[in-house]
């Protein structure tokens, strides 16, 4: 009953360091997403992947890269972290069709100092 | 493009009184609409969703929402608030990405519900 699993849950980085957030889902979903959540701004889409081997930019892709490793896994990489990337990051997945529910991981709290 | 507006950033109610969280959307066709709840330091959990079946949708924990096309609204209600309802609530609309054909989910900015003892 895992659903969407993301790691790590908490991370502190220094400006300029790199890191990768890992995400895996066990619901056989084609679509996967990375969002960031900042106070008063709701969730904003960073990147999404419609299927294995494809990725596309969302609203706020600058400073991030993603990899859809296989159908289950979708990772988010910060190549050179900046304080503006301090945020809570959520991975999510959904099935096909507009009425499909989007399922979220528990979130990753990232602080860049 | 679709958008979602949550009309109140904060709502305070007393325990046992009704809850109303307001959401308006803009859409060029029949949307799918969702409400999610987020408790502090947790992920988002689905409360309920509308997908063009019944306009009054019942969800978990006694919440319900009514889709009103003429008013482009999808307000969330609960007859009697409980302390455990204190959380942030997000209204969400889904639309298709033109190029990939997959669906994206557009979030409102959230309403923080406070329940007073």
JSON list of C-alpha atoms in Angstrom, two decimals:
[
{"chain": "A", "resi": 1, "resn": "UNK", "atom": "CA", "xyz": [0.00, 0.00, 0.00]},
{"chain": "A", "resi": 2, "resn": "UNK", "atom": "CA", "xyz": [2.95, 2.35, -0.63]},
{"chain": "A", "resi": 3, "resn": "UNK", "atom": "CA", "xyz": [1.49, 4.61, -3.37]},
{"chain": "A", "resi": 4, "resn": "UNK", "atom": "CA", "xyz": [4.02, 7.38, -4.08]},
{"chain": "A", "resi": 5, "resn": "UNK", "atom": "CA", "xyz": [7.29, 7.27, -2.17]},
{"chain": "A", "resi": 6, "resn": "UNK", "atom": "CA", "xyz": [9.82, 10.08, -2.23]},
{"chain": "A", "resi": 7, "resn": "UNK", "atom": "CA", "xyz": [13.18, 10.55, -0.56]},
{"chain": "A", "resi": 8, "resn": "UNK", "atom": "CA", "xyz": [14.75, 12.24, 1.26]},
{"chain": "A", "resi": 9, "resn": "UNK", "atom": "CA", "xyz": [12.16, 13.78, 3.56]},
{"chain": "A", "resi": 10, "resn": "UNK", "atom": "CA", "xyz": [14.47, 16.53, 4.80]},
{"chain": "A", "resi": 11, "resn": "UNK", "atom": "CA", "xyz": [17.64, 17.98, 3.33]},
{"chain": "A", "resi": 12, "resn": "UNK", "atom": "CA", "xyz": [19.82, 21.02, 3.97]},
{"chain": "A", "resi": 13, "resn": "UNK", "atom": "CA", "xyz": [22.09, 22.11, 1.14]},
{"chain": "A", "resi": 14, "resn": "UNK", "atom": "CA", "xyz": [24.67, 24.82, 0.75]},
{"chain": "A", "resi": 15, "resn": "UNK", "atom": "CA", "xyz": [24.34, 27.23, -2.16]},
{"chain": "A", "resi": 16, "resn": "UNK", "atom": "CA", "xyz": [25.90, 25.65, -5.25]},
{"chain": "A", "resi": 17, "resn": "UNK", "atom": "CA", "xyz": [25.60, 22.05, -4.11]},
{"chain": "A", "resi": 18, "resn": "UNK", "atom": "CA", "xyz": [23.68, 19.52, -6.14]},
{"chain": "A", "resi": 19, "resn": "UNK", "atom": "CA", "xyz": [21.22, 16.85, -5.10]},
{"chain": "A", "resi": 20, "resn": "UNK", "atom": "CA", "xyz": [18.61, 14.50, -6.50]},
{"chain": "A", "resi": 21, "resn": "UNK", "atom": "CA", "xyz": [15.14, 13.88, -5.12]},
{"chain": "A", "resi": 22, "resn": "UNK", "atom": "CA", "xyz": [13.96, 10.36, -5.79]},
{"chain": "A", "resi": 23, "resn": "UNK", "atom": "CA", "xyz": [10.37, 9.32, -6.43]},
{"chain": "A", "resi": 24, "resn": "UNK", "atom": "CA", "xyz": [8.73, 5.98, -7.14]},
{"chain": "A", "resi": 25, "resn": "UNK", "atom": "CA", "xyz": [5.10, 4.92, -7.58]},
{"chain": "A", "resi": 26, "resn": "UNK", "atom": "CA", "xyz": [3.62, 1.45, -7.52]},
{"chain": "A", "resi": 27, "resn": "UNK", "atom": "CA", "xyz": [0.23, 2.19, -9.10]},
{"chain": "A", "resi": 28, "resn": "UNK", "atom": "CA", "xyz": [1.30, 1.55, -12.71]},
{"chain": "A", "resi": 29, "resn": "UNK", "atom": "CA", "xyz": [0.57, 5.17, -13.62]},
{"chain": "A", "resi": 30, "resn": "UNK", "atom": "CA", "xyz": [1.81, 6.66, -16.86]},
{"chain": "A", "resi": 31, "resn": "UNK", "atom": "CA", "xyz": [1.91, 10.28, -15.68]},
{"chain": "A", "resi": 32, "resn": "UNK", "atom": "CA", "xyz": [4.24, 11.59, -13.01]},
{"chain": "A", "resi": 33, "resn": "UNK", "atom": "CA", "xyz": [4.85, 15.11, -11.73]},
{"chain": "A", "resi": 34, "resn": "UNK", "atom": "CA", "xyz": [7.10, 17.24, -9.58]},
{"chain": "A", "resi": 35, "resn": "UNK", "atom": "CA", "xyz": [5.62, 20.22, -7.76]},
{"chain": "A", "resi": 36, "resn": "UNK", "atom": "CA", "xyz": [6.99, 22.77, -5.39]},
{"chain": "A", "resi": 37, "resn": "UNK", "atom": "CA", "xyz": [4.92, 24.33, -2.64]},
{"chain": "A", "resi": 38, "resn": "UNK", "atom": "CA", "xyz": [5.64, 27.78, -1.27]},
{"chain": "A", "resi": 39, "resn": "UNK", "atom": "CA", "xyz": [3.53, 29.73, 1.26]},
{"chain": "A", "resi": 40, "resn": "UNK", "atom": "CA", "xyz": [0.56, 31.47, -0.33]},
{"chain": "A", "resi": 41, "resn": "UNK", "atom": "CA", "xyz": [1.30, 30.11, -3.79]},
{"chain": "A", "resi": 42, "resn": "UNK", "atom": "CA", "xyz": [-0.32, 26.71, -3.81]},
{"chain": "A", "resi": 43, "resn": "UNK", "atom": "CA", "xyz": [1.49, 24.01, -5.74]},
{"chain": "A", "resi": 44, "resn": "UNK", "atom": "CA", "xyz": [3.39, 24.91, -8.89]},
{"chain": "A", "resi": 45, "resn": "UNK", "atom": "CA", "xyz": [4.38, 22.37, -11.50]},
{"chain": "A", "resi": 46, "resn": "UNK", "atom": "CA", "xyz": [8.10, 22.04, -12.14]},
{"chain": "A", "resi": 47, "resn": "UNK", "atom": "CA", "xyz": [8.22, 19.15, -14.63]},
{"chain": "A", "resi": 48, "resn": "UNK", "atom": "CA", "xyz": [5.97, 16.35, -15.66]},
{"chain": "A", "resi": 49, "resn": "UNK", "atom": "CA", "xyz": [6.27, 13.09, -17.55]},
{"chain": "A", "resi": 50, "resn": "UNK", "atom": "CA", "xyz": [3.41, 11.71, -19.62]},
{"chain": "A", "resi": 51, "resn": "UNK", "atom": "CA", "xyz": [5.05, 8.31, -20.06]},
{"chain": "A", "resi": 52, "resn": "UNK", "atom": "CA", "xyz": [8.31, 6.46, -19.69]},
{"chain": "A", "resi": 53, "resn": "UNK", "atom": "CA", "xyz": [11.01, 8.20, -21.69]},
{"chain": "A", "resi": 54, "resn": "UNK", "atom": "CA", "xyz": [9.25, 11.57, -22.00]},
{"chain": "A", "resi": 55, "resn": "UNK", "atom": "CA", "xyz": [9.52, 14.69, -19.88]},
{"chain": "A", "resi": 56, "resn": "UNK", "atom": "CA", "xyz": [8.21, 18.24, -20.29]},
{"chain": "A", "resi": 57, "resn": "UNK", "atom": "CA", "xyz": [8.55, 21.57, -18.54]},
{"chain": "A", "resi": 58, "resn": "UNK", "atom": "CA", "xyz": [5.87, 22.92, -16.25]},
{"chain": "A", "resi": 59, "resn": "UNK", "atom": "CA", "xyz": [5.44, 26.43, -14.88]},
{"chain": "A", "resi": 60, "resn": "UNK", "atom": "CA", "xyz": [8.73, 26.79, -12.98]},
{"chain": "A", "resi": 61, "resn": "UNK", "atom": "CA", "xyz": [11.41, 24.52, -14.55]},
{"chain": "A", "resi": 62, "resn": "UNK", "atom": "CA", "xyz": [14.44, 26.83, -14.26]},
{"chain": "A", "resi": 63, "resn": "UNK", "atom": "CA", "xyz": [17.22, 25.38, -12.13]},
{"chain": "A", "resi": 64, "resn": "UNK", "atom": "CA", "xyz": [15.88, 21.81, -12.27]},
{"chain": "A", "resi": 65, "resn": "UNK", "atom": "CA", "xyz": [16.30, 18.71, -14.39]},
{"chain": "A", "resi": 66, "resn": "UNK", "atom": "CA", "xyz": [14.35, 15.47, -14.34]},
{"chain": "A", "resi": 67, "resn": "UNK", "atom": "CA", "xyz": [14.75, 11.88, -15.41]},
{"chain": "A", "resi": 68, "resn": "UNK", "atom": "CA", "xyz": [12.00, 9.35, -16.02]},
{"chain": "A", "resi": 69, "resn": "UNK", "atom": "CA", "xyz": [14.11, 6.30, -15.36]},
{"chain": "A", "resi": 70, "resn": "UNK", "atom": "CA", "xyz": [11.32, 3.80, -15.99]},
{"chain": "A", "resi": 71, "resn": "UNK", "atom": "CA", "xyz": [7.58, 3.69, -15.52]},
{"chain": "A", "resi": 72, "resn": "UNK", "atom": "CA", "xyz": [7.90, 3.65, -11.73]},
{"chain": "A", "resi": 73, "resn": "UNK", "atom": "CA", "xyz": [10.60, 6.24, -11.09]},
{"chain": "A", "resi": 74, "resn": "UNK", "atom": "CA", "xyz": [10.85, 9.98, -11.72]},
{"chain": "A", "resi": 75, "resn": "UNK", "atom": "CA", "xyz": [13.74, 11.92, -10.19]},
{"chain": "A", "resi": 76, "resn": "UNK", "atom": "CA", "xyz": [14.29, 15.65, -9.78]},
{"chain": "A", "resi": 77, "resn": "UNK", "atom": "CA", "xyz": [17.81, 17.10, -9.79]},
{"chain": "A", "resi": 78, "resn": "UNK", "atom": "CA", "xyz": [19.04, 20.45, -8.58]},
{"chain": "A", "resi": 79, "resn": "UNK", "atom": "CA", "xyz": [22.38, 20.99, -10.32]},
{"chain": "A", "resi": 80, "resn": "UNK", "atom": "CA", "xyz": [23.46, 24.10, -8.41]},
{"chain": "A", "resi": 81, "resn": "UNK", "atom": "CA", "xyz": [21.14, 24.85, -5.53]},
{"chain": "A", "resi": 82, "resn": "UNK", "atom": "CA", "xyz": [20.08, 28.43, -4.80]},
{"chain": "A", "resi": 83, "resn": "UNK", "atom": "CA", "xyz": [18.29, 29.86, -1.74]},
{"chain": "A", "resi": 84, "resn": "UNK", "atom": "CA", "xyz": [15.23, 30.52, -3.96]},
{"chain": "A", "resi": 85, "resn": "UNK", "atom": "CA", "xyz": [14.87, 26.76, -4.26]},
{"chain": "A", "resi": 86, "resn": "UNK", "atom": "CA", "xyz": [14.14, 26.42, -0.55]},
{"chain": "A", "resi": 87, "resn": "UNK", "atom": "CA", "xyz": [10.71, 24.82, -0.67]},
{"chain": "A", "resi": 88, "resn": "UNK", "atom": "CA", "xyz": [8.67, 21.71, -0.10]},
{"chain": "A", "resi": 89, "resn": "UNK", "atom": "CA", "xyz": [8.76, 19.37, -3.07]},
{"chain": "A", "resi": 90, "resn": "UNK", "atom": "CA", "xyz": [6.03, 16.89, -3.91]},
{"chain": "A", "resi": 91, "resn": "UNK", "atom": "CA", "xyz": [6.14, 14.05, -6.35]},
{"chain": "A", "resi": 92, "resn": "UNK", "atom": "CA", "xyz": [2.81, 12.83, -7.71]},
{"chain": "A", "resi": 93, "resn": "UNK", "atom": "CA", "xyz": [1.36, 10.39, -10.20]},
{"chain": "A", "resi": 94, "resn": "UNK", "atom": "CA", "xyz": [-1.94, 9.90, -11.98]},
{"chain": "A", "resi": 95, "resn": "UNK", "atom": "CA", "xyz": [-3.64, 7.52, -14.35]},
{"chain": "A", "resi": 96, "resn": "UNK", "atom": "CA", "xyz": [-4.90, 8.47, -17.81]},
{"chain": "A", "resi": 97, "resn": "UNK", "atom": "CA", "xyz": [-8.02, 10.60, -18.25]},
{"chain": "A", "resi": 98, "resn": "UNK", "atom": "CA", "xyz": [-9.17, 13.92, -16.86]},
{"chain": "A", "resi": 99, "resn": "UNK", "atom": "CA", "xyz": [-11.11, 12.46, -13.96]},
{"chain": "A", "resi": 100, "resn": "UNK", "atom": "CA", "xyz": [-8.22, 10.49, -12.59]},
{"chain": "A", "resi": 101, "resn": "UNK", "atom": "CA", "xyz": [-7.06, 11.29, -9.12]},
{"chain": "A", "resi": 102, "resn": "UNK", "atom": "CA", "xyz": [-3.54, 12.60, -8.66]},
{"chain": "A", "resi": 103, "resn": "UNK", "atom": "CA", "xyz": [-1.72, 10.92, -5.79]},
{"chain": "A", "resi": 104, "resn": "UNK", "atom": "CA", "xyz": [1.01, 12.61, -3.81]},
{"chain": "A", "resi": 105, "resn": "UNK", "atom": "CA", "xyz": [4.06, 11.59, -1.90]},
{"chain": "A", "resi": 106, "resn": "UNK", "atom": "CA", "xyz": [4.66, 12.82, 1.62]},
{"chain": "A", "resi": 107, "resn": "UNK", "atom": "CA", "xyz": [6.88, 15.70, 0.52]},
{"chain": "A", "resi": 108, "resn": "UNK", "atom": "CA", "xyz": [10.55, 16.62, 0.75]},
{"chain": "A", "resi": 109, "resn": "UNK", "atom": "CA", "xyz": [11.55, 19.66, 2.80]},
{"chain": "A", "resi": 110, "resn": "UNK", "atom": "CA", "xyz": [14.59, 21.29, 1.21]},
{"chain": "A", "resi": 111, "resn": "UNK", "atom": "CA", "xyz": [16.50, 24.20, 2.70]},
{"chain": "A", "resi": 112, "resn": "UNK", "atom": "CA", "xyz": [19.29, 25.92, 0.78]},
{"chain": "A", "resi": 113, "resn": "UNK", "atom": "CA", "xyz": [21.57, 28.09, 2.91]},
{"chain": "B", "resi": 1, "resn": "UNK", "atom": "CA", "xyz": [-6.39, 27.98, -20.11]},
{"chain": "B", "resi": 2, "resn": "UNK", "atom": "CA", "xyz": [-8.12, 26.95, -16.95]},
{"chain": "B", "resi": 3, "resn": "UNK", "atom": "CA", "xyz": [-7.63, 28.60, -13.59]},
{"chain": "B", "resi": 4, "resn": "UNK", "atom": "CA", "xyz": [-8.80, 28.20, -10.03]},
{"chain": "B", "resi": 5, "resn": "UNK", "atom": "CA", "xyz": [-9.53, 30.93, -7.48]},
{"chain": "B", "resi": 6, "resn": "UNK", "atom": "CA", "xyz": [-9.97, 30.18, -3.82]},
{"chain": "B", "resi": 7, "resn": "UNK", "atom": "CA", "xyz": [-11.74, 33.21, -2.49]},
{"chain": "B", "resi": 8, "resn": "UNK", "atom": "CA", "xyz": [-10.52, 33.04, 1.11]},
{"chain": "B", "resi": 9, "resn": "UNK", "atom": "CA", "xyz": [-6.95, 32.45, 2.20]},
{"chain": "B", "resi": 10, "resn": "UNK", "atom": "CA", "xyz": [-8.02, 31.89, 5.82]},
{"chain": "B", "resi": 11, "resn": "UNK", "atom": "CA", "xyz": [-11.31, 30.75, 7.35]},
{"chain": "B", "resi": 12, "resn": "UNK", "atom": "CA", "xyz": [-12.03, 30.42, 11.07]},
{"chain": "B", "resi": 13, "resn": "UNK", "atom": "CA", "xyz": [-15.05, 28.56, 12.46]},
{"chain": "B", "resi": 14, "resn": "UNK", "atom": "CA", "xyz": [-16.07, 27.31, 15.87]},
{"chain": "B", "resi": 15, "resn": "UNK", "atom": "CA", "xyz": [-16.21, 23.60, 16.50]},
{"chain": "B", "resi": 16, "resn": "UNK", "atom": "CA", "xyz": [-19.65, 22.26, 15.66]},
{"chain": "B", "resi": 17, "resn": "UNK", "atom": "CA", "xyz": [-20.53, 25.07, 13.22]},
{"chain": "B", "resi": 18, "resn": "UNK", "atom": "CA", "xyz": [-20.75, 24.75, 9.42]},
{"chain": "B", "resi": 19, "resn": "UNK", "atom": "CA", "xyz": [-17.75, 25.07, 7.14]},
{"chain": "B", "resi": 20, "resn": "UNK", "atom": "CA", "xyz": [-17.79, 26.79, 3.74]},
{"chain": "B", "resi": 21, "resn": "UNK", "atom": "CA", "xyz": [-14.65, 27.01, 1.62]},
{"chain": "B", "resi": 22, "resn": "UNK", "atom": "CA", "xyz": [-15.19, 28.78, -1.68]},
{"chain": "B", "resi": 23, "resn": "UNK", "atom": "CA", "xyz": [-13.70, 27.92, -5.04]},
{"chain": "B", "resi": 24, "resn": "UNK", "atom": "CA", "xyz": [-14.35, 29.40, -8.49]},
{"chain": "B", "resi": 25, "resn": "UNK", "atom": "CA", "xyz": [-12.85, 28.10, -11.70]},
{"chain": "B", "resi": 26, "resn": "UNK", "atom": "CA", "xyz": [-12.59, 29.16, -15.29]},
{"chain": "B", "resi": 27, "resn": "UNK", "atom": "CA", "xyz": [-12.86, 26.53, -17.98]},
{"chain": "B", "resi": 28, "resn": "UNK", "atom": "CA", "xyz": [-13.51, 26.33, -21.66]},
{"chain": "B", "resi": 29, "resn": "UNK", "atom": "CA", "xyz": [-15.13, 22.91, -21.40]},
{"chain": "B", "resi": 30, "resn": "UNK", "atom": "CA", "xyz": [-16.48, 20.50, -18.79]},
{"chain": "B", "resi": 31, "resn": "UNK", "atom": "CA", "xyz": [-13.80, 20.29, -16.12]},
{"chain": "B", "resi": 32, "resn": "UNK", "atom": "CA", "xyz": [-12.88, 17.69, -13.57]},
{"chain": "B", "resi": 33, "resn": "UNK", "atom": "CA", "xyz": [-12.64, 19.30, -10.15]},
{"chain": "B", "resi": 34, "resn": "UNK", "atom": "CA", "xyz": [-11.09, 18.10, -6.92]},
{"chain": "B", "resi": 35, "resn": "UNK", "atom": "CA", "xyz": [-10.66, 19.14, -3.32]},
{"chain": "B", "resi": 36, "resn": "UNK", "atom": "CA", "xyz": [-7.54, 18.07, -1.43]},
{"chain": "B", "resi": 37, "resn": "UNK", "atom": "CA", "xyz": [-6.65, 18.49, 2.22]},
{"chain": "B", "resi": 38, "resn": "UNK", "atom": "CA", "xyz": [-3.18, 18.94, 3.64]},
{"chain": "B", "resi": 39, "resn": "UNK", "atom": "CA", "xyz": [-2.53, 18.57, 7.34]},
{"chain": "B", "resi": 40, "resn": "UNK", "atom": "CA", "xyz": [0.61, 20.23, 8.74]},
{"chain": "B", "resi": 41, "resn": "UNK", "atom": "CA", "xyz": [3.83, 18.73, 7.41]},
{"chain": "B", "resi": 42, "resn": "UNK", "atom": "CA", "xyz": [1.94, 16.09, 5.45]},
{"chain": "B", "resi": 43, "resn": "UNK", "atom": "CA", "xyz": [1.19, 15.31, 1.85]},
{"chain": "B", "resi": 44, "resn": "UNK", "atom": "CA", "xyz": [-2.09, 16.03, 0.06]},
{"chain": "B", "resi": 45, "resn": "UNK", "atom": "CA", "xyz": [-5.05, 13.73, 0.48]},
{"chain": "B", "resi": 46, "resn": "UNK", "atom": "CA", "xyz": [-8.06, 13.59, -1.82]},
{"chain": "B", "resi": 47, "resn": "UNK", "atom": "CA", "xyz": [-11.31, 14.71, -0.17]},
{"chain": "B", "resi": 48, "resn": "UNK", "atom": "CA", "xyz": [-13.61, 14.40, -3.18]},
{"chain": "B", "resi": 49, "resn": "UNK", "atom": "CA", "xyz": [-13.82, 14.85, -6.93]},
{"chain": "B", "resi": 50, "resn": "UNK", "atom": "CA", "xyz": [-16.34, 15.86, -9.59]},
{"chain": "B", "resi": 51, "resn": "UNK", "atom": "CA", "xyz": [-16.17, 14.20, -12.99]},
{"chain": "B", "resi": 52, "resn": "UNK", "atom": "CA", "xyz": [-19.47, 15.16, -14.71]},
{"chain": "B", "resi": 53, "resn": "UNK", "atom": "CA", "xyz": [-21.67, 12.67, -12.90]},
{"chain": "B", "resi": 54, "resn": "UNK", "atom": "CA", "xyz": [-23.80, 13.94, -9.99]},
{"chain": "B", "resi": 55, "resn": "UNK", "atom": "CA", "xyz": [-23.33, 17.66, -9.29]},
{"chain": "B", "resi": 56, "resn": "UNK", "atom": "CA", "xyz": [-23.40, 17.12, -5.52]},
{"chain": "B", "resi": 57, "resn": "UNK", "atom": "CA", "xyz": [-20.33, 15.15, -4.57]},
{"chain": "B", "resi": 58, "resn": "UNK", "atom": "CA", "xyz": [-19.80, 13.51, -1.20]},
{"chain": "B", "resi": 59, "resn": "UNK", "atom": "CA", "xyz": [-16.32, 12.95, 0.13]},
{"chain": "B", "resi": 60, "resn": "UNK", "atom": "CA", "xyz": [-14.55, 11.66, 3.16]},
{"chain": "B", "resi": 61, "resn": "UNK", "atom": "CA", "xyz": [-14.98, 12.92, 6.72]},
{"chain": "B", "resi": 62, "resn": "UNK", "atom": "CA", "xyz": [-18.42, 14.42, 6.05]},
{"chain": "B", "resi": 63, "resn": "UNK", "atom": "CA", "xyz": [-17.32, 16.91, 3.40]},
{"chain": "B", "resi": 64, "resn": "UNK", "atom": "CA", "xyz": [-19.28, 17.56, 0.24]},
{"chain": "B", "resi": 65, "resn": "UNK", "atom": "CA", "xyz": [-19.13, 19.96, -2.69]},
{"chain": "B", "resi": 66, "resn": "UNK", "atom": "CA", "xyz": [-21.60, 21.11, -5.30]},
{"chain": "B", "resi": 67, "resn": "UNK", "atom": "CA", "xyz": [-20.66, 21.77, -8.91]},
{"chain": "B", "resi": 68, "resn": "UNK", "atom": "CA", "xyz": [-22.57, 24.80, -10.23]},
{"chain": "B", "resi": 69, "resn": "UNK", "atom": "CA", "xyz": [-21.81, 25.37, -13.87]},
{"chain": "B", "resi": 70, "resn": "UNK", "atom": "CA", "xyz": [-23.81, 28.62, -14.10]},
{"chain": "B", "resi": 71, "resn": "UNK", "atom": "CA", "xyz": [-21.74, 30.11, -11.29]},
{"chain": "B", "resi": 72, "resn": "UNK", "atom": "CA", "xyz": [-18.48, 28.32, -12.21]},
{"chain": "B", "resi": 73, "resn": "UNK", "atom": "CA", "xyz": [-18.18, 27.34, -8.57]},
{"chain": "B", "resi": 74, "resn": "UNK", "atom": "CA", "xyz": [-17.24, 24.23, -6.63]},
{"chain": "B", "resi": 75, "resn": "UNK", "atom": "CA", "xyz": [-17.59, 25.20, -2.97]},
{"chain": "B", "resi": 76, "resn": "UNK", "atom": "CA", "xyz": [-16.67, 22.76, -0.20]},
{"chain": "B", "resi": 77, "resn": "UNK", "atom": "CA", "xyz": [-18.98, 22.40, 2.79]},
{"chain": "B", "resi": 78, "resn": "UNK", "atom": "CA", "xyz": [-19.32, 20.42, 5.99]},
{"chain": "B", "resi": 79, "resn": "UNK", "atom": "CA", "xyz": [-22.30, 20.71, 8.35]},
{"chain": "B", "resi": 80, "resn": "UNK", "atom": "CA", "xyz": [-20.32, 20.58, 11.58]},
{"chain": "B", "resi": 81, "resn": "UNK", "atom": "CA", "xyz": [-16.62, 21.34, 11.97]},
{"chain": "B", "resi": 82, "resn": "UNK", "atom": "CA", "xyz": [-14.36, 19.16, 14.08]},
{"chain": "B", "resi": 83, "resn": "UNK", "atom": "CA", "xyz": [-11.03, 20.12, 15.57]},
{"chain": "B", "resi": 84, "resn": "UNK", "atom": "CA", "xyz": [-9.35, 17.55, 13.33]},
{"chain": "B", "resi": 85, "resn": "UNK", "atom": "CA", "xyz": [-10.55, 19.47, 10.24]},
{"chain": "B", "resi": 86, "resn": "UNK", "atom": "CA", "xyz": [-7.99, 22.20, 10.86]},
{"chain": "B", "resi": 87, "resn": "UNK", "atom": "CA", "xyz": [-5.77, 22.02, 7.79]},
{"chain": "B", "resi": 88, "resn": "UNK", "atom": "CA", "xyz": [-5.13, 23.62, 4.43]},
{"chain": "B", "resi": 89, "resn": "UNK", "atom": "CA", "xyz": [-7.55, 22.87, 1.60]},
{"chain": "B", "resi": 90, "resn": "UNK", "atom": "CA", "xyz": [-6.83, 23.07, -2.10]},
{"chain": "B", "resi": 91, "resn": "UNK", "atom": "CA", "xyz": [-9.28, 23.28, -4.97]},
{"chain": "B", "resi": 92, "resn": "UNK", "atom": "CA", "xyz": [-7.91, 21.70, -8.14]},
{"chain": "B", "resi": 93, "resn": "UNK", "atom": "CA", "xyz": [-9.02, 21.58, -11.78]},
{"chain": "B", "resi": 94, "resn": "UNK", "atom": "CA", "xyz": [-7.56, 19.28, -14.39]},
{"chain": "B", "resi": 95, "resn": "UNK", "atom": "CA", "xyz": [-6.95, 20.12, -18.02]},
{"chain": "B", "resi": 96, "resn": "UNK", "atom": "CA", "xyz": [-5.15, 18.36, -20.84]},
{"chain": "B", "resi": 97, "resn": "UNK", "atom": "CA", "xyz": [-1.69, 19.30, -21.99]},
{"chain": "B", "resi": 98, "resn": "UNK", "atom": "CA", "xyz": [-2.14, 19.99, -25.69]},
{"chain": "B", "resi": 99, "resn": "UNK", "atom": "CA", "xyz": [1.14, 18.46, -26.85]},
{"chain": "B", "resi": 100, "resn": "UNK", "atom": "CA", "xyz": [1.54, 15.36, -24.71]},
{"chain": "B", "resi": 101, "resn": "UNK", "atom": "CA", "xyz": [-2.13, 14.57, -24.18]},
{"chain": "B", "resi": 102, "resn": "UNK", "atom": "CA", "xyz": [-1.63, 13.94, -20.50]},
{"chain": "B", "resi": 103, "resn": "UNK", "atom": "CA", "xyz": [-3.47, 15.90, -17.86]},
{"chain": "B", "resi": 104, "resn": "UNK", "atom": "CA", "xyz": [-2.20, 18.66, -15.67]},
{"chain": "B", "resi": 105, "resn": "UNK", "atom": "CA", "xyz": [-3.69, 19.66, -12.38]},
{"chain": "B", "resi": 106, "resn": "UNK", "atom": "CA", "xyz": [-4.05, 23.35, -11.60]},
{"chain": "B", "resi": 107, "resn": "UNK", "atom": "CA", "xyz": [-4.10, 24.24, -7.93]},
{"chain": "B", "resi": 108, "resn": "UNK", "atom": "CA", "xyz": [-5.71, 27.13, -6.14]},
{"chain": "B", "resi": 109, "resn": "UNK", "atom": "CA", "xyz": [-3.56, 28.97, -3.63]},
{"chain": "B", "resi": 110, "resn": "UNK", "atom": "CA", "xyz": [-5.21, 27.20, -0.70]},
{"chain": "B", "resi": 111, "resn": "UNK", "atom": "CA", "xyz": [-7.50, 28.05, 2.20]},
{"chain": "B", "resi": 112, "resn": "UNK", "atom": "CA", "xyz": [-6.26, 27.52, 5.72]},
{"chain": "B", "resi": 113, "resn": "UNK", "atom": "CA", "xyz": [-9.09, 26.38, 7.97]},
{"chain": "B", "resi": 114, "resn": "UNK", "atom": "CA", "xyz": [-8.85, 27.11, 11.67]},
{"chain": "B", "resi": 115, "resn": "UNK", "atom": "CA", "xyz": [-11.30, 25.45, 14.06]},
{"chain": "B", "resi": 116, "resn": "UNK", "atom": "CA", "xyz": [-11.84, 27.15, 17.38]},
{"chain": "B", "resi": 117, "resn": "UNK", "atom": "CA", "xyz": [-12.77, 25.21, 20.51]}
]
